[in-house]
Tab-separated table of C-alpha atoms and ligand atoms in Angstrom:
chain	number	residue	atom	x	y	z
A	1	MET	CA	124.797	74.192	105.581
A	2	SER	CA	123.524	70.653	105.079
A	3	VAL	CA	121.061	69.656	102.414
A	4	LYS	CA	118.545	68.857	105.146
A	5	VAL	CA	118.641	72.478	106.462
A	6	GLU	CA	118.325	73.841	102.983
A	7	LEU	CA	115.193	71.770	102.377
A	8	SER	CA	113.620	72.675	105.655
A	9	ARG	CA	114.210	76.343	104.878
A	10	ARG	CA	112.582	75.885	101.483
A	11	SER	CA	109.290	74.831	103.072
A	12	ASP	CA	109.314	78.250	104.839
A	13	PHE	CA	108.583	79.727	101.474
A	14	PRO	CA	104.884	79.284	100.453
A	15	LEU	CA	105.537	80.170	96.766
A	16	LEU	CA	107.944	77.216	96.497
A	17	GLU	CA	105.406	74.978	98.050
A	18	ASN	CA	102.684	76.229	95.795
A	19	GLN	CA	104.868	75.877	92.732
A	20	PRO	CA	107.127	72.882	93.352
A	21	GLU	CA	108.450	72.795	89.780
A	22	LEU	CA	109.612	76.423	89.822
A	23	VAL	CA	113.285	77.275	89.846
A	24	TYR	CA	113.532	80.928	90.997
A	25	LEU	CA	116.800	82.491	90.115
A	26	ASP	CA	115.912	86.184	90.163
A	27	SER	CA	116.401	87.109	93.786
A	28	ALA	CA	118.566	90.115	92.903
A	29	ALA	CA	115.387	91.685	91.428
A	30	THR	CA	113.292	90.642	94.360
A	31	SER	CA	113.388	87.783	96.846
A	32	LEU	CA	110.673	85.376	97.794
A	33	LYS	CA	109.092	85.883	101.172
A	34	PRO	CA	108.990	83.340	104.016
A	35	ARG	CA	105.733	82.608	105.891
A	36	SER	CA	106.740	84.684	108.925
A	37	VAL	CA	107.003	87.865	106.764
A	38	LEU	CA	103.490	87.193	105.241
A	39	GLU	CA	102.220	86.467	108.745
A	40	ALA	CA	103.580	89.736	110.166
A	41	GLU	CA	101.779	91.749	107.450
A	42	ARG	CA	98.507	89.719	107.753
A	43	SER	CA	98.515	89.842	111.554
A	44	TYR	CA	98.864	93.638	111.514
A	45	TYR	CA	95.632	93.923	109.457
A	46	GLU	CA	93.782	91.351	111.431
A	47	GLU	CA	94.980	92.135	115.031
A	48	CYS	CA	96.001	95.720	115.311
A	49	CYS	CA	95.087	97.694	112.174
A	50	ALA	CA	95.573	101.196	113.641
A	51	ASN	CA	97.751	104.065	112.811
A	52	ILE	CA	101.037	104.463	114.706
A	53	HIS	CA	102.445	107.140	117.020
A	54	ARG	CA	99.022	108.800	117.382
A	55	GLY	CA	96.306	106.717	119.045
A	56	LEU	CA	95.935	106.582	122.805
A	57	TYR	CA	94.047	103.327	122.706
A	58	ARG	CA	95.722	99.942	123.126
A	59	MET	CA	95.323	98.720	119.559
A	60	SER	CA	97.264	101.753	118.273
A	61	GLU	CA	99.929	101.357	120.977
A	62	GLU	CA	100.252	97.603	119.898
A	63	ALA	CA	100.766	98.765	116.233
A	64	THR	CA	103.337	101.327	117.415
A	65	ARG	CA	105.160	98.699	119.541
A	66	ARG	CA	105.405	96.273	116.572
A	67	TYR	CA	106.544	99.155	114.261
A	68	GLU	CA	109.371	100.174	116.561
A	69	GLU	CA	110.295	96.570	117.354
A	70	ALA	CA	110.684	95.998	113.548
A	71	ARG	CA	113.140	98.955	113.483
A	72	HIS	CA	115.174	97.330	116.286
A	73	SER	CA	115.215	94.034	114.317
A	74	VAL	CA	116.587	95.656	111.194
A	75	ALA	CA	119.099	97.631	113.191
A	76	ARG	CA	120.259	94.389	114.827
A	77	LEU	CA	120.643	92.760	111.280
A	78	ILE	CA	122.940	95.539	110.097
A	79	GLY	CA	124.851	95.955	113.392
A	80	ALA	CA	123.517	99.459	114.102
A	81	SER	CA	123.781	100.337	117.736
A	82	ASP	CA	121.207	103.144	117.580
A	83	PRO	CA	117.904	102.254	116.019
A	84	ASP	CA	116.949	106.018	115.929
A	85	CYS	CA	119.585	106.275	113.189
A	86	CYS	CA	117.567	103.784	111.077
A	87	ILE	CA	115.105	105.596	108.907
A	88	TRP	CA	112.294	103.752	107.136
A	89	THR	CA	112.035	104.446	103.431
A	90	SER	CA	110.174	102.816	100.602
A	91	GLY	CA	113.474	101.203	99.305
A	92	THR	CA	116.996	101.927	98.277
A	93	THR	CA	116.030	104.433	95.605
A	94	ASP	CA	114.036	106.384	98.165
A	95	ALA	CA	116.861	106.315	100.716
A	96	ILE	CA	119.379	107.626	98.140
A	97	ASN	CA	117.006	110.340	96.955
A	98	LEU	CA	116.526	111.342	100.615
A	99	VAL	CA	120.301	111.905	100.976
A	100	ALA	CA	120.588	113.597	97.577
A	101	TYR	CA	117.909	116.120	98.340
A	102	THR	CA	118.866	116.846	101.999
A	103	TRP	CA	122.597	116.286	102.712
A	104	GLY	CA	123.346	116.780	98.970
A	105	GLU	CA	121.710	120.087	98.582
A	106	GLN	CA	123.383	121.390	101.779
A	107	ASN	CA	126.771	120.067	101.186
A	108	ILE	CA	127.468	119.755	97.397
A	109	LEU	CA	128.520	123.131	95.934
A	110	PRO	CA	129.351	124.230	92.417
A	111	GLY	CA	132.394	122.510	90.978
A	112	ASP	CA	132.467	119.779	93.782
A	113	PRO	CA	133.422	116.340	92.581
A	114	ILE	CA	131.080	113.481	93.229
A	115	VAL	CA	132.790	110.088	92.836
A	116	LEU	CA	130.743	107.109	91.612
A	117	THR	CA	131.784	103.719	90.133
A	118	GLY	CA	130.903	102.481	86.667
A	119	LEU	CA	129.098	99.657	88.283
A	120	GLU	CA	126.195	101.670	89.671
A	121	HIS	CA	122.550	100.806	89.375
A	122	HIS	CA	120.526	103.726	87.887
A	123	SER	CA	119.237	104.251	91.469
A	124	ASN	CA	122.764	105.137	92.716
A	125	LEU	CA	123.610	107.215	89.507
A	126	VAL	CA	120.573	109.252	88.396
A	127	PRO	CA	119.944	110.974	91.823
A	128	TRP	CA	123.631	112.103	91.764
A	129	GLN	CA	123.468	113.104	88.074
A	130	ASN	CA	120.439	115.162	88.977
A	131	LEU	CA	122.014	116.684	92.030
A	132	ALA	CA	125.219	117.513	89.969
A	133	THR	CA	122.928	119.359	87.482
A	134	ARG	CA	121.175	121.277	90.257
A	135	GLN	CA	124.321	122.195	92.107
A	136	GLN	CA	126.706	122.418	89.129
A	137	ALA	CA	128.825	119.720	90.524
A	138	ARG	CA	130.943	117.177	88.601
A	139	LEU	CA	130.868	113.433	88.392
A	140	ARG	CA	133.996	111.327	88.504
A	141	TRP	CA	134.309	107.576	87.906
A	142	ILE	CA	135.923	104.630	89.530
A	143	GLU	CA	136.232	102.284	86.571
A	144	PRO	CA	135.178	98.621	86.761
A	145	ARG	CA	137.410	95.934	85.170
A	146	PRO	CA	135.683	93.384	82.827
A	147	ASP	CA	135.073	90.970	85.759
A	148	GLY	CA	133.262	93.592	87.824
A	149	THR	CA	136.054	94.259	90.205
A	150	LEU	CA	137.075	97.990	90.689
A	151	GLU	CA	140.286	99.663	89.502
A	152	LEU	CA	141.506	101.396	92.525
A	153	ASP	CA	145.013	102.415	91.328
A	154	ASN	CA	143.983	105.953	90.610
A	155	LEU	CA	141.582	106.261	93.625
A	156	ASP	CA	143.548	108.873	95.490
A	157	GLU	CA	143.577	111.105	92.382
A	158	LEU	CA	139.861	110.739	91.963
A	159	LEU	CA	139.312	111.481	95.614
A	160	GLU	CA	141.133	114.824	95.462
A	161	GLY	CA	138.601	117.448	96.561
A	162	ALA	CA	135.752	115.012	96.413
A	163	ARG	CA	132.725	115.804	98.652
A	164	LEU	CA	130.876	112.525	98.101
A	165	VAL	CA	131.743	108.957	97.165
A	166	ALA	CA	128.694	106.756	96.434
A	167	PHE	CA	129.219	103.214	95.501
A	168	THR	CA	127.639	99.729	95.506
A	169	TRP	CA	128.576	97.036	98.035
A	170	VAL	CA	127.778	94.246	95.600
A	171	SER	CA	127.170	94.719	91.892
A	172	ASN	CA	123.722	93.612	90.788
A	173	VAL	CA	125.111	92.642	87.423
A	174	PHE	CA	128.469	90.824	88.276
A	175	GLY	CA	127.788	89.890	91.911
A	176	SER	CA	131.277	91.371	92.540
A	177	ILE	CA	131.833	92.502	96.205
A	178	SER	CA	133.473	95.896	96.420
A	179	PRO	CA	136.376	96.438	98.885
A	180	VAL	CA	134.068	98.472	101.096
A	181	GLN	CA	136.359	99.207	104.047
A	182	GLU	CA	139.316	100.151	101.840
A	183	ILE	CA	137.237	102.583	99.745
A	184	CYS	CA	135.572	104.092	102.815
A	185	ARG	CA	138.792	104.575	104.574
A	186	ARG	CA	140.526	106.276	101.697
A	187	ALA	CA	137.445	108.288	100.836
A	188	ARG	CA	137.084	109.588	104.404
A	189	ALA	CA	140.838	110.230	104.741
A	190	ALA	CA	140.392	112.457	101.732
A	191	GLY	CA	137.554	114.333	103.442
A	192	ALA	CA	134.679	112.847	101.395
A	193	THR	CA	131.390	111.620	102.809
A	194	VAL	CA	130.506	107.982	101.733
A	195	LEU	CA	127.237	106.505	100.770
A	196	LEU	CA	126.988	102.728	100.417
A	197	ASP	CA	124.319	101.242	98.201
A	198	ALA	CA	123.710	97.990	100.118
A	199	ALA	CA	120.757	96.792	98.131
A	200	GLN	CA	122.656	93.619	97.144
A	201	GLY	CA	124.921	93.453	100.144
A	202	VAL	CA	122.508	93.314	103.211
A	203	PRO	CA	120.538	90.263	101.808
A	204	HIS	CA	123.684	88.206	101.245
A	205	LEU	CA	126.578	89.131	103.564
A	206	PRO	CA	127.147	89.697	107.319
A	207	CYS	CA	126.899	93.414	107.989
A	208	ALA	CA	128.503	95.556	110.628
A	209	VAL	CA	127.577	98.980	109.329
A	210	GLU	CA	129.487	100.908	111.996
A	211	GLU	CA	132.690	99.156	111.251
A	212	MET	CA	132.502	99.468	107.485
A	213	GLY	CA	133.302	103.136	107.457
A	214	CYS	CA	130.408	104.566	105.381
A	215	ASP	CA	128.422	107.558	106.435
A	216	PHE	CA	125.179	106.480	104.816
A	217	MET	CA	123.857	103.016	103.905
A	218	ALA	CA	120.783	102.400	101.829
A	219	PHE	CA	118.934	99.098	101.247
A	220	SER	CA	115.627	97.562	100.284
A	221	GLY	CA	113.276	95.236	102.250
A	222	HIS	CA	112.076	93.390	99.260
A	223	LYS	CA	115.553	92.013	98.323
A	224	MET	CA	116.149	90.658	101.810
A	225	LEU	CA	113.032	88.495	102.055
A	226	GLY	CA	110.778	91.372	103.072
A	227	PRO	CA	107.842	93.094	101.404
A	228	THR	CA	108.059	95.486	98.430
A	229	GLY	CA	107.836	99.207	99.201
A	230	THR	CA	110.073	98.959	102.222
A	231	GLY	CA	113.681	99.983	102.884
A	232	MET	CA	115.989	101.810	105.105
A	233	LEU	CA	118.574	104.572	105.298
A	234	TRP	CA	121.119	104.231	108.056
A	235	SER	CA	123.445	107.059	108.954
A	236	ARG	CA	125.415	108.561	111.809
A	237	ARG	CA	123.449	110.616	114.379
A	238	GLU	CA	125.409	113.879	113.849
A	239	LEU	CA	124.834	113.756	110.086
A	240	LEU	CA	121.074	113.012	110.404
A	241	GLU	CA	120.610	115.724	113.023
A	242	ALA	CA	122.337	118.288	110.828
A	243	MET	CA	120.230	117.372	107.710
A	244	PRO	CA	116.852	119.040	106.899
A	245	PRO	CA	113.866	116.861	106.540
A	246	PHE	CA	113.114	115.413	103.066
A	247	ARG	CA	109.304	115.222	103.162
A	248	PHE	CA	106.969	117.464	105.195
A	249	GLY	CA	103.684	116.633	106.859
A	250	GLY	CA	102.322	114.645	109.777
A	251	ASP	CA	104.526	112.852	112.277
A	252	MET	CA	107.754	114.612	111.191
A	253	ILE	CA	106.829	117.799	113.213
A	254	ARG	CA	106.960	118.681	116.848
A	255	GLU	CA	104.871	121.933	116.852
A	256	VAL	CA	103.118	123.709	114.007
A	257	TRP	CA	102.029	127.331	113.747
A	258	ARG	CA	100.295	128.988	110.757
A	259	ASP	CA	103.565	130.285	109.469
A	260	ARG	CA	106.168	127.815	110.738
A	261	CYS	CA	106.886	124.507	112.445
A	262	THR	CA	109.623	122.760	114.454
A	263	PHE	CA	110.654	119.198	113.527
A	264	ASN	CA	110.464	115.967	115.402
A	265	GLU	CA	113.464	114.109	116.758
A	266	LEU	CA	115.108	111.155	114.998
A	267	PRO	CA	114.042	109.001	113.253
A	268	PHE	CA	110.651	110.582	112.954
A	269	LYS	CA	111.943	113.823	111.344
A	270	PHE	CA	112.476	111.875	108.140
A	271	GLU	CA	109.176	109.802	108.279
A	272	ALA	CA	106.341	112.138	107.259
A	273	GLY	CA	102.835	110.774	106.777
A	274	THR	CA	101.307	107.410	107.460
A	275	PRO	CA	104.032	104.817	106.509
A	276	ASN	CA	103.775	101.353	105.033
A	277	ILE	CA	103.014	99.879	108.474
A	278	ALA	CA	102.291	96.357	107.430
A	279	GLY	CA	105.274	96.392	105.089
A	280	VAL	CA	107.515	97.666	107.904
A	281	LEU	CA	106.461	94.775	110.167
A	282	GLY	CA	107.140	92.423	107.310
A	283	MET	CA	110.609	93.869	106.880
A	284	GLY	CA	111.242	93.390	110.629
A	285	ALA	CA	110.119	89.819	110.387
A	286	ALA	CA	112.474	89.336	107.435
A	287	ALA	CA	115.352	90.713	109.562
A	288	ASP	CA	114.431	88.381	112.330
A	289	TYR	CA	114.368	85.476	109.894
A	290	LEU	CA	117.781	86.257	108.574
A	291	LEU	CA	119.127	86.739	112.124
A	292	ASP	CA	117.781	83.361	113.032
A	293	VAL	CA	119.422	81.676	110.005
A	294	GLY	CA	122.608	83.649	110.680
A	295	MET	CA	124.166	85.805	107.915
A	296	ALA	CA	127.418	83.759	108.057
A	297	ASN	CA	125.342	80.665	107.315
A	298	VAL	CA	123.611	82.522	104.402
A	299	ARG	CA	127.065	83.469	102.973
A	300	ALA	CA	128.368	79.935	103.406
A	301	HIS	CA	125.339	78.450	101.713
A	302	GLU	CA	125.585	80.937	98.800
A	303	LEU	CA	129.289	80.375	98.416
A	304	ASP	CA	128.628	76.675	98.155
A	305	LEU	CA	125.975	77.205	95.510
A	306	LEU	CA	128.232	79.707	93.572
A	307	THR	CA	131.095	77.222	93.657
A	308	TYR	CA	128.811	74.498	92.345
A	309	ALA	CA	127.280	76.756	89.708
A	310	ARG	CA	130.619	78.024	88.451
A	311	GLU	CA	131.742	74.401	88.002
A	312	CYS	CA	128.588	72.980	86.636
A	313	LEU	CA	127.664	75.832	84.206
A	314	GLY	CA	131.339	76.577	83.404
A	315	SER	CA	131.664	73.009	81.969
A	316	LEU	CA	128.831	73.784	79.347
A	317	GLU	CA	130.269	74.438	75.982
A	318	GLY	CA	129.955	78.113	75.050
A	319	PHE	CA	129.162	79.260	78.569
A	320	GLU	CA	131.016	82.384	79.703
A	321	LEU	CA	130.620	83.709	83.257
A	322	LEU	CA	130.971	87.433	83.652
A	323	GLY	CA	132.120	87.825	87.187
A	324	PRO	CA	134.919	88.131	89.731
A	325	PRO	CA	137.009	85.430	91.451
A	326	LEU	CA	134.910	83.250	93.819
A	327	ASP	CA	136.079	84.896	97.052
A	328	GLN	CA	134.777	88.303	95.720
A	329	HIS	CA	131.595	86.879	94.276
A	330	SER	CA	128.091	87.088	95.866
A	331	GLY	CA	124.474	86.410	94.765
A	332	ALA	CA	124.343	87.152	91.040
A	333	LEU	CA	125.831	85.212	88.147
A	334	SER	CA	125.806	87.172	84.841
A	335	PHE	CA	126.645	85.160	81.841
A	336	VAL	CA	126.584	84.832	78.047
A	337	TYR	CA	125.791	81.454	76.412
A	338	ARG	CA	126.592	80.517	72.904
A	339	GLY	CA	125.741	83.924	71.441
A	340	ILE	CA	122.123	83.413	72.302
A	341	HIS	CA	120.448	86.724	72.998
A	342	PRO	CA	119.609	87.037	76.750
A	343	HIS	CA	116.017	87.802	76.152
A	344	ASP	CA	115.701	84.603	74.049
A	345	LEU	CA	117.379	82.613	76.796
A	346	ALA	CA	115.126	84.058	79.502
A	347	THR	CA	112.050	83.133	77.386
A	348	LEU	CA	113.166	79.626	76.625
A	349	LEU	CA	114.136	79.034	80.291
A	350	ASP	CA	110.688	80.245	81.388
A	351	ARG	CA	109.282	77.393	79.328
A	352	GLU	CA	111.190	75.124	81.652
A	353	ASN	CA	109.788	76.895	84.755
A	354	ILE	CA	113.097	78.773	85.407
A	355	CYS	CA	113.053	82.390	86.185
A	356	ILE	CA	116.213	84.368	85.330
A	357	ARG	CA	116.661	88.088	84.422
A	358	ALA	CA	117.835	89.313	81.121
A	359	GLY	CA	118.692	92.793	80.046
A	360	HIS	CA	120.635	95.850	81.189
A	361	HIS	CA	119.700	95.269	84.885
A	362	CYS	CA	119.227	99.041	85.251
A	363	CYS	CA	122.853	99.560	84.517
A	364	GLN	CA	122.923	101.022	81.053
A	365	PRO	CA	126.318	102.871	81.404
A	366	LEU	CA	127.913	99.664	82.605
A	367	MET	CA	126.462	97.697	79.629
A	368	ARG	CA	127.944	100.343	77.302
A	369	ARG	CA	131.318	100.024	79.008
A	370	ILE	CA	131.408	96.220	78.591
A	371	GLY	CA	130.092	96.464	75.060
A	372	MET	CA	126.844	94.535	75.532
A	373	SER	CA	123.238	95.406	75.301
A	374	GLY	CA	122.511	93.096	78.207
A	375	THR	CA	123.362	89.908	79.966
A	376	ALA	CA	121.501	86.840	81.288
A	377	ARG	CA	121.611	86.810	85.131
A	378	ALA	CA	120.771	83.977	87.511
A	379	SER	CA	120.708	85.184	91.074
A	380	LEU	CA	120.646	83.150	94.255
A	381	SER	CA	119.177	83.265	97.704
A	382	LEU	CA	119.243	81.028	100.748
A	383	TYR	CA	116.187	79.006	99.411
A	384	ASN	CA	118.114	77.910	96.299
A	385	ILE	CA	119.610	74.396	96.163
A	386	ARG	CA	122.126	72.663	93.942
A	387	ALA	CA	119.243	71.009	92.109
A	388	ASP	CA	118.187	74.410	90.841
A	389	ILE	CA	121.559	74.764	89.171
A	390	ASP	CA	121.274	71.322	87.606
A	391	ARG	CA	117.900	72.272	86.176
A	392	LEU	CA	119.370	75.464	84.786
A	393	ALA	CA	122.295	73.583	83.146
A	394	VAL	CA	119.912	71.096	81.531
A	395	ALA	CA	117.531	73.932	80.324
A	396	LEU	CA	120.428	75.886	78.909
A	397	GLU	CA	121.571	72.865	76.866
A	398	LYS	CA	117.995	72.394	75.681
A	399	ALA	CA	117.799	76.021	74.653
A	400	SER	CA	120.908	75.751	72.689
A	401	GLN	CA	119.248	73.041	70.574
A	402	VAL	CA	116.637	75.593	69.382
A	403	PHE	CA	119.404	77.625	67.925
A	404	LYS	CA	121.450	74.852	66.498
A	405	GLY	CA	122.234	75.535	62.826
A	406	VAL	CA	121.220	79.259	63.277
A	407	LEU	CA	123.947	80.488	65.637
A	408	PHE	CA	126.517	77.680	65.706
B	1	PLP	C1	122.549	97.572	93.544
B	1	PLP	C2	121.199	98.107	93.516
B	1	PLP	N1	120.930	99.444	93.942
B	1	PLP	C3	119.718	99.925	94.029
B	1	PLP	C4	118.578	99.187	93.600
B	1	PLP	C5	117.330	99.811	93.636
B	1	PLP	O1	116.451	99.115	94.623
B	1	PLP	P1	114.905	99.507	94.868
B	1	PLP	O2	114.314	99.379	93.433
B	1	PLP	O3	114.430	98.533	95.765
B	1	PLP	O4	114.885	100.898	95.269
B	1	PLP	C6	118.738	97.839	93.120
B	1	PLP	C7	117.657	97.069	92.629
B	1	PLP	O5	117.808	96.188	91.899
B	1	PLP	C8	120.100	97.439	93.077
B	1	PLP	O6	120.285	96.089	92.654
């Protein structure tokens, strides 16, 4: 992607226009939003602020049309051929809990092994821990190597008797890309169902969900240029049809009597109550935006930035990148720098108008495994440019001056 294209894309993001001095390097936490996403939310409230699937008047029909069109857009982005298999949720966490409470309670029995990796965000760990406690199941672990890649030599052993494998597509700490197809293929050959946490994958990499081999995929709108409080669960029709609903109330029913009810068809069976309509329209607009840029271009642009960042930051004395080889790297750069505590670094960088994340990144077991209380993490998106990396390098050197004589 040429510099010209990068810059024209930057002007799509009002926050960058409002704060031209800002260097935003925390997109793994949440991304900035392009104007079209803000416009989709605003125009819902200004043009068709009615509830969906209920009204018989034109404004409600228009809101419903936009809502379902947004579902088609996100389905297109992830390569799902059946939008009815795309369930709106409030985010990745919500989508994973939906699976844990429905499919999980139906299918995980006492003693069943659930296989996770040591890379998992608490969102893809605590729901399974909790399910394991409720069902007296057991957790098994695919271990990460120090660079965030996964140790798969003993995978077949771990998969013996496993009912579920739940793992992340891209680590939010290391930016390491998991070998999704290989893990899915081996897990399914062993008879396990697979859930993919795609929170850090969908925003950065081309996605063909039906070819990846997973049974469930969860991701968030707010990390892929969409609004907070939005997300999606994708699954295969036969699995979703066999699962009981997660939440109960309006819209998810077909007929209700005083003592019983029947449930609606997919996807509505899993979408009880009035949803975040404006947010969903925003997430649809985010998907359209990414489709317009092209996910192969997003990946190429981020690879270019990662290459540059690894060279530029790697040449700083005392800079240590925690991460995989470049071809397995996406989005997030975790690092340690000259023994400076990540929180101090983040605070000093903030004085230079640079936003990075510092801490355990909701991965406390992983931090324990690598023997750290936290890391500094700079994470990228399509609106970042090489000049952002240059600013980070200069600010890191400046920060090191503060500690001169204290730490080194
Ligand atoms: C890999 C991964 N999984 C799950 C989540 C949870 O996402 P959300 O808070 O949007 O539900 C995150 C958020 O940082 C993440 O990075």
